mmCIF file of C-alpha atoms and ligand atoms in Angstrom:
data_model
loop_
_atom_site.group_PDB
_atom_site.id
_atom_site.type_symbol
_atom_site.label_atom_id
_atom_site.label_comp_id
_atom_site.label_asym_id
_atom_site.label_seq_id
_atom_site.Cartn_x
_atom_site.Cartn_y
_atom_site.Cartn_z
ATOM 1 C CA MET A 17 29.471 27.925 -16.542
ATOM 2 C CA SER A 18 27.877 25.209 -18.467
ATOM 3 C CA THR A 19 28.305 25.378 -22.204
ATOM 4 C CA LEU A 20 25.021 23.395 -23.055
ATOM 5 C CA TYR A 21 22.914 25.643 -25.344
ATOM 6 C CA GLN A 22 25.492 28.265 -25.409
ATOM 7 C CA GLN A 23 25.277 28.797 -29.151
ATOM 8 C CA GLU A 24 21.511 28.677 -28.813
ATOM 9 C CA ARG A 25 21.355 31.150 -25.982
ATOM 10 C CA GLU A 26 23.727 33.633 -27.885
ATOM 11 C CA THR A 27 21.903 33.348 -31.103
ATOM 12 C CA ALA A 28 18.710 34.010 -29.323
ATOM 13 C CA ILE A 29 19.979 37.157 -27.590
ATOM 14 C CA ARG A 30 21.481 38.428 -30.822
ATOM 15 C CA ALA A 31 18.199 37.897 -32.610
ATOM 16 C CA VAL A 32 15.909 39.410 -29.893
ATOM 17 C CA ILE A 33 18.383 42.514 -29.454
ATOM 18 C CA ALA A 34 18.171 43.053 -33.231
ATOM 19 C CA ALA A 35 14.433 43.004 -33.563
ATOM 20 C CA SER A 36 14.103 45.155 -30.321
ATOM 21 C CA GLY A 37 16.435 47.998 -31.923
ATOM 22 C CA LEU A 38 13.707 47.619 -34.974
ATOM 23 C CA THR A 39 10.696 47.888 -32.786
ATOM 24 C CA ARG A 40 12.109 50.859 -30.824
ATOM 25 C CA SER A 41 12.651 53.023 -34.006
ATOM 26 C CA ILE A 42 9.215 52.144 -35.168
ATOM 27 C CA GLN A 43 7.619 52.975 -32.104
ATOM 28 C CA LYS A 44 9.513 56.136 -32.008
ATOM 29 C CA ASP A 45 9.004 57.132 -35.609
ATOM 30 C CA LEU A 46 5.491 56.084 -36.423
ATOM 31 C CA ALA A 47 3.749 55.998 -33.019
ATOM 32 C CA GLY A 48 2.927 59.676 -32.661
ATOM 33 C CA ARG A 49 1.062 59.765 -35.714
ATOM 34 C CA SER A 50 -0.704 56.385 -35.862
ATOM 35 C CA ILE A 51 -1.601 55.577 -32.403
ATOM 36 C CA GLN A 52 -4.035 58.455 -32.127
ATOM 37 C CA LYS A 53 -5.621 57.561 -35.470
ATOM 38 C CA GLU A 54 -5.928 53.765 -33.911
ATOM 39 C CA ASP A 55 -4.648 52.498 -37.119
ATOM 40 C CA ARG A 56 -2.444 49.376 -36.671
ATOM 41 C CA THR A 57 0.299 50.484 -39.022
ATOM 42 C CA PRO A 58 3.108 50.739 -36.462
ATOM 43 C CA VAL A 59 2.263 47.355 -34.794
ATOM 44 C CA THR A 60 1.970 45.735 -38.229
ATOM 45 C CA VAL A 61 5.231 47.185 -39.525
ATOM 46 C CA ALA A 62 6.941 46.038 -36.176
ATOM 47 C CA ASP A 63 5.516 42.595 -36.107
ATOM 48 C CA TYR A 64 6.547 41.725 -39.602
ATOM 49 C CA GLY A 65 9.953 43.545 -39.231
ATOM 50 C CA SER A 66 10.672 41.890 -35.880
ATOM 51 C CA GLN A 67 9.783 38.288 -37.240
ATOM 52 C CA ALA A 68 11.988 38.740 -40.456
ATOM 53 C CA VAL A 69 14.983 39.894 -38.550
ATOM 54 C CA ILE A 70 14.712 37.092 -35.841
ATOM 55 C CA CYS A 71 13.905 34.314 -38.542
ATOM 56 C CA LYS A 72 16.914 35.281 -40.655
ATOM 57 C CA ILE A 73 19.252 35.217 -37.702
ATOM 58 C CA LEU A 74 17.929 31.844 -36.383
ATOM 59 C CA ASN A 75 17.931 30.286 -39.754
ATOM 60 C CA ASP A 76 21.416 31.287 -40.624
ATOM 61 C CA ALA A 77 22.634 29.810 -37.394
ATOM 62 C CA PHE A 78 20.383 26.562 -37.084
ATOM 63 C CA PRO A 79 19.019 26.003 -40.695
ATOM 64 C CA ASP A 80 17.471 22.581 -39.640
ATOM 65 C CA ASP A 81 15.428 23.935 -36.814
ATOM 66 C CA PRO A 82 11.766 24.755 -37.286
ATOM 67 C CA ILE A 83 10.601 28.217 -36.373
ATOM 68 C CA VAL A 84 6.982 28.364 -35.306
ATOM 69 C CA ALA A 85 6.090 32.071 -35.344
ATOM 70 C CA GLU A 86 2.948 34.228 -35.097
ATOM 71 C CA GLU A 87 2.870 35.984 -38.495
ATOM 72 C CA ASP A 88 3.115 34.961 -42.276
ATOM 73 C CA SER A 89 3.558 37.063 -45.030
ATOM 74 C CA GLY A 90 0.199 36.065 -46.791
ATOM 75 C CA GLU A 91 -1.534 39.552 -46.140
ATOM 76 C CA LEU A 92 1.807 41.455 -46.328
ATOM 77 C CA SER A 93 2.327 40.306 -49.902
ATOM 78 C CA LYS A 94 -0.961 41.558 -51.174
ATOM 79 C CA PRO A 95 -1.030 44.622 -53.433
ATOM 80 C CA GLU A 96 -3.125 46.682 -50.943
ATOM 81 C CA HIS A 97 -0.390 46.400 -48.376
ATOM 82 C CA ALA A 98 2.280 47.444 -50.571
ATOM 83 C CA GLU A 99 2.924 50.578 -48.393
ATOM 84 C CA ILE A 100 3.239 48.444 -45.161
ATOM 85 C CA LEU A 101 5.810 46.126 -47.135
ATOM 86 C CA THR A 102 7.814 49.227 -48.131
ATOM 87 C CA GLN A 103 8.017 50.390 -44.401
ATOM 88 C CA VAL A 104 9.003 46.929 -43.246
ATOM 89 C CA THR A 105 11.570 46.745 -46.009
ATOM 90 C CA HIS A 106 12.891 50.129 -44.812
ATOM 91 C CA TYR A 107 13.232 49.194 -41.222
ATOM 92 C CA VAL A 108 14.792 45.799 -41.795
ATOM 93 C CA GLY A 109 16.959 47.526 -44.235
ATOM 94 C CA ILE A 110 18.666 49.639 -41.565
ATOM 95 C CA SER A 111 20.581 46.559 -40.235
ATOM 96 C CA SER A 112 20.543 44.432 -43.609
ATOM 97 C CA PRO A 113 21.134 47.128 -46.388
ATOM 98 C CA ARG A 114 20.009 45.904 -50.116
ATOM 99 C CA VAL A 115 17.503 43.610 -48.752
ATOM 100 C CA SER A 116 14.556 43.247 -50.971
ATOM 101 C CA SER A 117 10.907 43.053 -50.044
ATOM 102 C CA GLY A 118 10.703 39.614 -51.671
ATOM 103 C CA GLU A 119 13.380 38.367 -49.361
ATOM 104 C CA ILE A 120 11.880 39.812 -46.419
ATOM 105 C CA CYS A 121 8.509 38.012 -47.218
ATOM 106 C CA GLN A 122 10.842 34.790 -47.478
ATOM 107 C CA TRP A 123 12.420 35.587 -43.891
ATOM 108 C CA ILE A 124 9.057 35.988 -42.447
ATOM 109 C CA ASP A 125 7.843 32.734 -43.712
ATOM 110 C CA LEU A 126 10.817 30.927 -42.163
ATOM 111 C CA GLY A 127 8.477 31.142 -39.199
ATOM 112 C CA SER A 128 5.844 28.827 -40.815
ATOM 113 C CA GLY A 129 7.635 25.635 -39.383
ATOM 114 C CA SER A 130 5.759 22.751 -37.747
ATOM 115 C CA ILE A 131 6.027 21.681 -34.098
ATOM 116 C CA SER A 132 8.768 19.045 -33.931
ATOM 117 C CA ARG A 133 10.969 17.238 -31.407
ATOM 118 C CA ARG A 134 13.059 20.610 -31.530
ATOM 119 C CA TYR A 135 11.824 23.788 -32.515
ATOM 120 C CA TRP A 136 11.737 27.690 -31.867
ATOM 121 C CA ALA A 137 8.412 29.538 -30.703
ATOM 122 C CA LEU A 138 8.450 33.154 -31.511
ATOM 123 C CA ASP A 139 6.262 36.043 -30.633
ATOM 124 C CA PRO A 140 7.655 38.965 -32.596
ATOM 125 C CA ILE A 141 5.644 41.441 -30.712
ATOM 126 C CA ASP A 142 3.759 40.263 -27.711
ATOM 127 C CA GLY A 143 1.368 42.675 -26.010
ATOM 128 C CA THR A 144 0.443 44.375 -29.254
ATOM 129 C CA LYS A 145 -2.090 46.524 -27.373
ATOM 130 C CA GLY A 146 0.621 47.662 -24.932
ATOM 131 C CA PHE A 147 2.901 48.566 -27.971
ATOM 132 C CA LEU A 148 0.175 50.679 -29.440
ATOM 133 C CA ARG A 149 -0.554 52.623 -26.195
ATOM 134 C CA GLY A 150 3.465 52.997 -25.712
ATOM 135 C CA ASP A 151 3.298 50.741 -22.603
ATOM 136 C CA GLN A 152 4.723 47.278 -22.229
ATOM 137 C CA TYR A 153 5.450 44.809 -24.879
ATOM 138 C CA ALA A 154 7.964 42.104 -25.422
ATOM 139 C CA ILE A 155 9.828 40.207 -28.124
ATOM 140 C CA ALA A 156 9.733 36.615 -26.943
ATOM 141 C CA LEU A 157 11.795 33.769 -28.344
ATOM 142 C CA ALA A 158 11.985 30.073 -26.895
ATOM 143 C CA LEU A 159 13.721 26.955 -27.880
ATOM 144 C CA ILE A 160 11.585 23.770 -27.199
ATOM 145 C CA GLU A 161 13.070 20.233 -27.323
ATOM 146 C CA GLU A 162 10.738 17.242 -26.391
ATOM 147 C CA GLY A 163 8.086 19.485 -25.010
ATOM 148 C CA THR A 164 10.342 21.263 -22.549
ATOM 149 C CA VAL A 165 11.397 24.902 -23.041
ATOM 150 C CA LYS A 166 15.348 24.959 -22.922
ATOM 151 C CA VAL A 167 16.317 28.304 -23.830
ATOM 152 C CA GLY A 168 14.220 31.657 -23.553
ATOM 153 C CA ALA A 169 15.106 35.171 -24.513
ATOM 154 C CA LEU A 170 12.561 37.907 -23.747
ATOM 155 C CA ALA A 171 13.208 41.499 -24.624
ATOM 156 C CA CYS A 172 10.971 44.050 -22.938
ATOM 157 C CA PRO A 173 11.989 47.396 -24.493
ATOM 158 C CA ASN A 174 9.909 49.665 -21.975
ATOM 159 C CA ILE A 175 10.353 47.941 -18.674
ATOM 160 C CA ILE A 176 11.947 50.005 -16.122
ATOM 161 C CA LEU A 177 15.390 48.709 -15.584
ATOM 162 C CA ASN A 178 16.601 50.944 -12.629
ATOM 163 C CA THR A 179 16.098 54.116 -11.129
ATOM 164 C CA HIS A 180 18.694 56.821 -10.571
ATOM 165 C CA GLY A 181 17.698 59.959 -8.568
ATOM 166 C CA GLY A 182 14.183 59.660 -9.793
ATOM 167 C CA ARG A 183 15.167 59.126 -13.327
ATOM 168 C CA LYS A 184 13.892 55.813 -14.747
ATOM 169 C CA SER A 185 16.048 53.927 -17.268
ATOM 170 C CA ARG A 186 14.019 51.447 -19.503
ATOM 171 C CA GLY A 187 14.631 48.335 -21.596
ATOM 172 C CA GLY A 188 15.437 45.015 -20.264
ATOM 173 C CA LEU A 189 16.653 41.743 -21.772
ATOM 174 C CA PHE A 190 15.833 38.447 -19.925
ATOM 175 C CA VAL A 191 17.588 35.159 -20.739
ATOM 176 C CA ALA A 192 17.146 31.718 -19.168
ATOM 177 C CA VAL A 193 18.641 28.297 -20.101
ATOM 178 C CA ARG A 194 17.461 25.145 -18.451
ATOM 179 C CA GLY A 195 19.367 24.587 -15.381
ATOM 180 C CA GLN A 196 21.527 27.588 -15.723
ATOM 181 C CA GLY A 197 19.352 30.373 -13.925
ATOM 182 C CA ALA A 198 17.884 33.501 -15.206
ATOM 183 C CA VAL A 199 19.627 36.679 -16.036
ATOM 184 C CA GLN A 200 18.514 40.336 -16.530
ATOM 185 C CA PHE A 201 20.572 42.487 -19.209
ATOM 186 C CA ASP A 202 20.070 45.980 -20.263
ATOM 187 C CA ILE A 203 18.382 46.039 -23.772
ATOM 188 C CA GLY A 204 21.829 46.068 -25.387
ATOM 189 C CA GLY A 205 22.752 42.903 -23.650
ATOM 190 C CA ASN A 206 25.158 44.273 -21.100
ATOM 191 C CA SER A 207 25.406 44.439 -17.396
ATOM 192 C CA GLY A 208 23.905 40.948 -16.717
ATOM 193 C CA ARG A 209 22.824 39.904 -13.243
ATOM 194 C CA LYS A 210 21.278 36.838 -11.885
ATOM 195 C CA ILE A 211 17.644 37.349 -11.071
ATOM 196 C CA LEU A 212 15.558 35.464 -8.495
ATOM 197 C CA VAL A 213 11.884 35.335 -7.488
ATOM 198 C CA SER A 214 10.624 36.640 -4.227
ATOM 199 C CA ASN A 215 11.055 34.792 -1.028
ATOM 200 C CA LEU A 216 7.520 35.609 0.131
ATOM 201 C CA HIS A 217 5.668 32.758 2.060
ATOM 202 C CA SER A 218 2.616 34.545 2.990
ATOM 203 C CA PRO A 219 0.041 35.156 0.334
ATOM 204 C CA PRO A 220 -1.537 38.359 1.648
ATOM 205 C CA GLN A 221 1.707 40.194 1.060
ATOM 206 C CA ALA A 222 1.899 39.132 -2.555
ATOM 207 C CA LEU A 223 1.576 41.572 -5.602
ATOM 208 C CA PHE A 224 -0.633 40.004 -8.050
ATOM 209 C CA THR A 225 -0.050 40.761 -11.660
ATOM 210 C CA GLU A 226 -2.516 40.205 -14.661
ATOM 211 C CA SER A 227 -3.112 41.328 -18.258
ATOM 212 C CA VAL A 228 -4.288 44.863 -18.763
ATOM 213 C CA GLU A 229 -6.909 43.574 -21.127
ATOM 214 C CA SER A 230 -10.160 42.513 -19.903
ATOM 215 C CA ALA A 231 -10.684 40.391 -22.989
ATOM 216 C CA HIS A 232 -7.611 38.314 -22.274
ATOM 217 C CA ALA A 233 -8.396 37.187 -18.851
ATOM 218 C CA ASP A 234 -11.132 36.916 -16.391
ATOM 219 C CA HIS A 235 -10.581 39.923 -14.057
ATOM 220 C CA ARG A 236 -13.587 39.250 -11.795
ATOM 221 C CA LEU A 237 -12.588 35.736 -10.978
ATOM 222 C CA HIS A 238 -8.814 37.005 -10.360
ATOM 223 C CA ARG A 239 -10.422 39.656 -7.944
ATOM 224 C CA GLU A 240 -12.383 36.722 -6.038
ATOM 225 C CA LEU A 241 -9.155 34.562 -5.985
ATOM 226 C CA ALA A 242 -7.121 37.606 -4.516
ATOM 227 C CA LYS A 243 -9.820 38.208 -1.894
ATOM 228 C CA LYS A 244 -9.656 34.381 -0.998
ATOM 229 C CA LEU A 245 -5.936 34.731 -0.740
ATOM 230 C CA GLY A 246 -6.262 37.687 1.702
ATOM 231 C CA ILE A 247 -4.594 39.988 -0.861
ATOM 232 C CA SER A 248 -5.924 43.500 -0.685
ATOM 233 C CA ARG A 249 -3.296 45.339 -2.535
ATOM 234 C CA PRO A 250 -4.710 46.188 -5.981
ATOM 235 C CA PRO A 251 -3.222 44.084 -8.962
ATOM 236 C CA LEU A 252 -0.490 45.261 -11.104
ATOM 237 C CA MET A 253 -1.973 45.253 -14.726
ATOM 238 C CA MET A 254 0.705 44.844 -17.453
ATOM 239 C CA ASP A 255 0.687 44.006 -21.077
ATOM 240 C CA SER A 256 2.792 41.077 -22.509
ATOM 241 C CA GLN A 257 5.259 38.573 -21.132
ATOM 242 C CA ALA A 258 6.848 41.555 -19.047
ATOM 243 C CA LYS A 259 4.694 40.176 -16.375
ATOM 244 C CA TYR A 260 6.865 37.020 -16.104
ATOM 245 C CA ALA A 261 9.909 39.328 -16.074
ATOM 246 C CA ILE A 262 8.537 41.347 -13.019
ATOM 247 C CA LEU A 263 7.705 37.969 -11.299
ATOM 248 C CA ALA A 264 11.135 36.473 -12.134
ATOM 249 C CA ARG A 265 12.935 39.385 -10.601
ATOM 250 C CA GLY A 266 10.754 39.302 -7.514
ATOM 251 C CA GLU A 267 8.695 42.364 -7.604
ATOM 252 C CA ALA A 268 5.433 40.339 -8.076
ATOM 253 C CA SER A 269 4.740 36.998 -6.734
ATOM 254 C CA ILE A 270 1.648 35.751 -8.538
ATOM 255 C CA TYR A 271 0.574 35.996 -12.094
ATOM 256 C CA VAL A 272 -2.754 34.536 -12.963
ATOM 257 C CA ARG A 273 -4.699 34.061 -16.439
ATOM 258 C CA ILE A 274 -7.980 32.606 -16.467
ATOM 259 C CA PRO A 275 -9.687 32.605 -19.880
ATOM 260 C CA SER A 276 -12.204 35.616 -19.911
ATOM 261 C CA PRO A 277 -15.975 34.858 -20.043
ATOM 262 C CA GLN A 278 -16.170 36.335 -23.413
ATOM 263 C CA THR A 279 -13.740 33.582 -24.930
ATOM 264 C CA PRO A 280 -14.129 30.643 -22.434
ATOM 265 C CA ASP A 281 -12.583 28.063 -24.771
ATOM 266 C CA TYR A 282 -9.531 30.202 -25.441
ATOM 267 C CA ARG A 283 -6.302 28.090 -25.366
ATOM 268 C CA GLU A 284 -3.125 29.825 -24.682
ATOM 269 C CA LYS A 285 -0.598 30.183 -27.484
ATOM 270 C CA ILE A 286 2.818 28.656 -27.228
ATOM 271 C CA TRP A 287 4.769 31.701 -28.040
ATOM 272 C CA ASP A 288 3.027 33.644 -25.238
ATOM 273 C CA HIS A 289 4.403 31.449 -22.430
ATOM 274 C CA GLY A 290 7.497 29.752 -23.742
ATOM 275 C CA ALA A 291 10.235 32.376 -23.019
ATOM 276 C CA GLY A 292 8.244 33.628 -20.073
ATOM 277 C CA SER A 293 7.810 30.267 -18.332
ATOM 278 C CA ILE A 294 11.321 29.254 -18.421
ATOM 279 C CA LEU A 295 12.320 32.565 -17.204
ATOM 280 C CA VAL A 296 10.261 32.354 -14.076
ATOM 281 C CA GLU A 297 11.238 28.591 -13.407
ATOM 282 C CA GLU A 298 14.834 29.338 -13.769
ATOM 283 C CA ALA A 299 14.507 32.290 -11.302
ATOM 284 C CA GLY A 300 13.340 29.747 -8.871
ATOM 285 C CA GLY A 301 9.538 29.882 -9.447
ATOM 286 C CA LYS A 302 6.891 27.780 -10.638
ATOM 287 C CA VAL A 303 4.410 27.831 -13.784
ATOM 288 C CA THR A 304 1.512 25.570 -14.449
ATOM 289 C CA ASP A 305 -2.056 25.867 -15.990
ATOM 290 C CA ALA A 306 -4.924 26.947 -13.670
ATOM 291 C CA ARG A 307 -5.462 23.343 -12.336
ATOM 292 C CA GLY A 308 -1.944 22.845 -11.566
ATOM 293 C CA ARG A 309 -0.767 20.719 -14.472
ATOM 294 C CA ALA A 310 2.475 21.326 -16.319
ATOM 295 C CA LEU A 311 2.350 23.288 -19.716
ATOM 296 C CA ASP A 312 2.420 20.903 -22.528
ATOM 297 C CA PHE A 313 4.328 22.321 -25.399
ATOM 298 C CA THR A 314 3.849 19.278 -27.623
ATOM 299 C CA CYS A 315 0.352 19.509 -29.095
ATOM 300 C CA GLY A 316 0.532 22.434 -31.665
ATOM 301 C CA LYS A 317 0.370 26.189 -31.643
ATOM 302 C CA ARG A 318 -2.241 26.139 -28.623
ATOM 303 C CA LEU A 319 -1.656 24.752 -25.198
ATOM 304 C CA GLU A 320 -4.625 22.389 -25.907
ATOM 305 C CA ASN A 321 -3.912 20.236 -22.977
ATOM 306 C CA ASN A 322 -4.018 23.182 -20.497
ATOM 307 C CA TYR A 323 -6.542 25.717 -19.184
ATOM 308 C CA GLY A 324 -5.231 29.350 -18.203
ATOM 309 C CA ILE A 325 -1.792 30.011 -16.319
ATOM 310 C CA ILE A 326 -0.681 30.297 -12.846
ATOM 311 C CA ALA A 327 2.833 31.524 -12.208
ATOM 312 C CA THR A 328 4.076 32.127 -8.822
ATOM 313 C CA ASN A 329 7.547 32.475 -6.877
ATOM 314 C CA GLY A 330 6.996 28.728 -6.051
ATOM 315 C CA TRP A 331 6.267 29.058 -2.453
ATOM 316 C CA LEU A 332 2.829 30.408 -2.909
ATOM 317 C CA HIS A 333 1.911 28.023 -5.859
ATOM 318 C CA GLY A 334 0.138 25.515 -3.803
ATOM 319 C CA ASP A 335 -2.031 28.152 -2.045
ATOM 320 C CA VAL A 336 -3.168 29.753 -5.526
ATOM 321 C CA VAL A 337 -3.784 26.301 -7.178
ATOM 322 C CA ASN A 338 -5.913 25.328 -3.916
ATOM 323 C CA ALA A 339 -7.745 28.491 -3.821
ATOM 324 C CA LEU A 340 -8.448 28.575 -7.622
ATOM 325 C CA GLY A 341 -9.949 25.170 -7.519
ATOM 326 C CA SER A 342 -12.954 25.936 -5.878
ATOM 327 C CA LEU A 343 -13.598 29.107 -8.280
ATOM 328 C CA LEU A 344 -12.970 27.418 -11.411
ATOM 329 C CA PRO A 345 -15.857 26.517 -13.736
HETATM 330 P P1 AMP B 10 -1.418 40.343 -22.482
HETATM 331 O O1 AMP B 10 -0.612 41.337 -22.837
HETATM 332 O O2 AMP B 10 -1.169 39.630 -21.180
HETATM 333 O O3 AMP B 10 -2.897 40.668 -22.478
HETATM 334 O O4 AMP B 10 -1.351 39.077 -23.641
HETATM 335 C C1 AMP B 10 -1.204 39.167 -24.892
HETATM 336 C C2 AMP B 10 -1.435 38.059 -25.622
HETATM 337 O O5 AMP B 10 -2.801 37.825 -25.413
HETATM 338 C C3 AMP B 10 -1.392 38.117 -27.151
HETATM 339 O O6 AMP B 10 -0.127 37.772 -27.700
HETATM 340 C C4 AMP B 10 -2.504 37.086 -27.777
HETATM 341 O O7 AMP B 10 -1.938 35.911 -28.110
HETATM 342 C C5 AMP B 10 -3.261 36.786 -26.473
HETATM 343 N N1 AMP B 10 -4.711 36.582 -26.463
HETATM 344 C C6 AMP B 10 -5.319 37.021 -27.572
HETATM 345 N N2 AMP B 10 -6.695 36.834 -27.345
HETATM 346 C C7 AMP B 10 -6.780 36.318 -26.261
HETATM 347 C C8 AMP B 10 -7.867 35.729 -25.318
HETATM 348 N N3 AMP B 10 -9.200 35.851 -25.904
HETATM 349 N N4 AMP B 10 -7.651 35.197 -24.149
HETATM 350 C C9 AMP B 10 -6.308 35.119 -23.694
HETATM 351 N N5 AMP B 10 -5.330 35.804 -24.473
HETATM 352 C C10 AMP B 10 -5.544 36.335 -25.588
HETATM 353 MG MG1 MG B 11 1.597 37.455 -27.934
#
């Protein structure tokens, strides 16, 4: 096996495994109480905790690498959020005893780096709404160099890993390195196996996947697209970059994300597509924007030069780009 990016890969795996242990505990302990109340306590604690743990591990291993992450400690440091900070400190303290709240804020702010020639993009909890519902969510970490994703690590703590006699085991870790393929592990980082996209060549048979949230994508336009492609099966609606994982292991063959009419000018965030896109590419698939252009990770936190997302098994990419062409505004 190639040794290129081996240290980056191992560090990324270690970081997302540590974070997923933390988010799983938070979901178990806090979810029951807070989800019904619809307060955002569990996700807030999990976002901050996951980011703190991952930034600390990355910074120890690669002190010169900027990390561009979704959160910062600005709100968390305010006196009115002392309760949340205490909870974050408790959960991070399980793996880092004696850590102080002040240190945790510093670790979180290691994620306020700038886009550079080489940087890490991190979404500490992708699919917040799924996390709150107890559905799919992901912890997504990508190393980007010269605008190209080189390493991706995606932890999906609730994804179905396998089914034994009707019993489902959950929790998958997906890892890809440019030129080295894509691998699925269990959430502890064991039992790795190479994964590949589907071999489907005919659009009507494809399983189409999209966001659960109608505010995050134009579901009506997706329906029109599916119809044009001859797809009659209902779409698989799933939160977070778990959609990329499902595509990378061949279960779905098309993932489309067109900005919702409610937010037509929305531009995708780098941390929402870095890890997922390399996973699909290394599993043999293809990822572009809705007009078939390569994703450009050089312009900031948003993919300013792109519009929407198309990810496919590769074989169906041209069909989807062509069919979508006539439907786009
Ligand atoms: P999903 O789980 O596929 O719905 O995607 C979750 C991600 O959607 C979050 O991490 C947000 O960054 C992103 N998001 C937030 N608002 C929007 C929007 N208006 N359009 C598209 N994506 C959004
Ligand atoms: Mg996200």
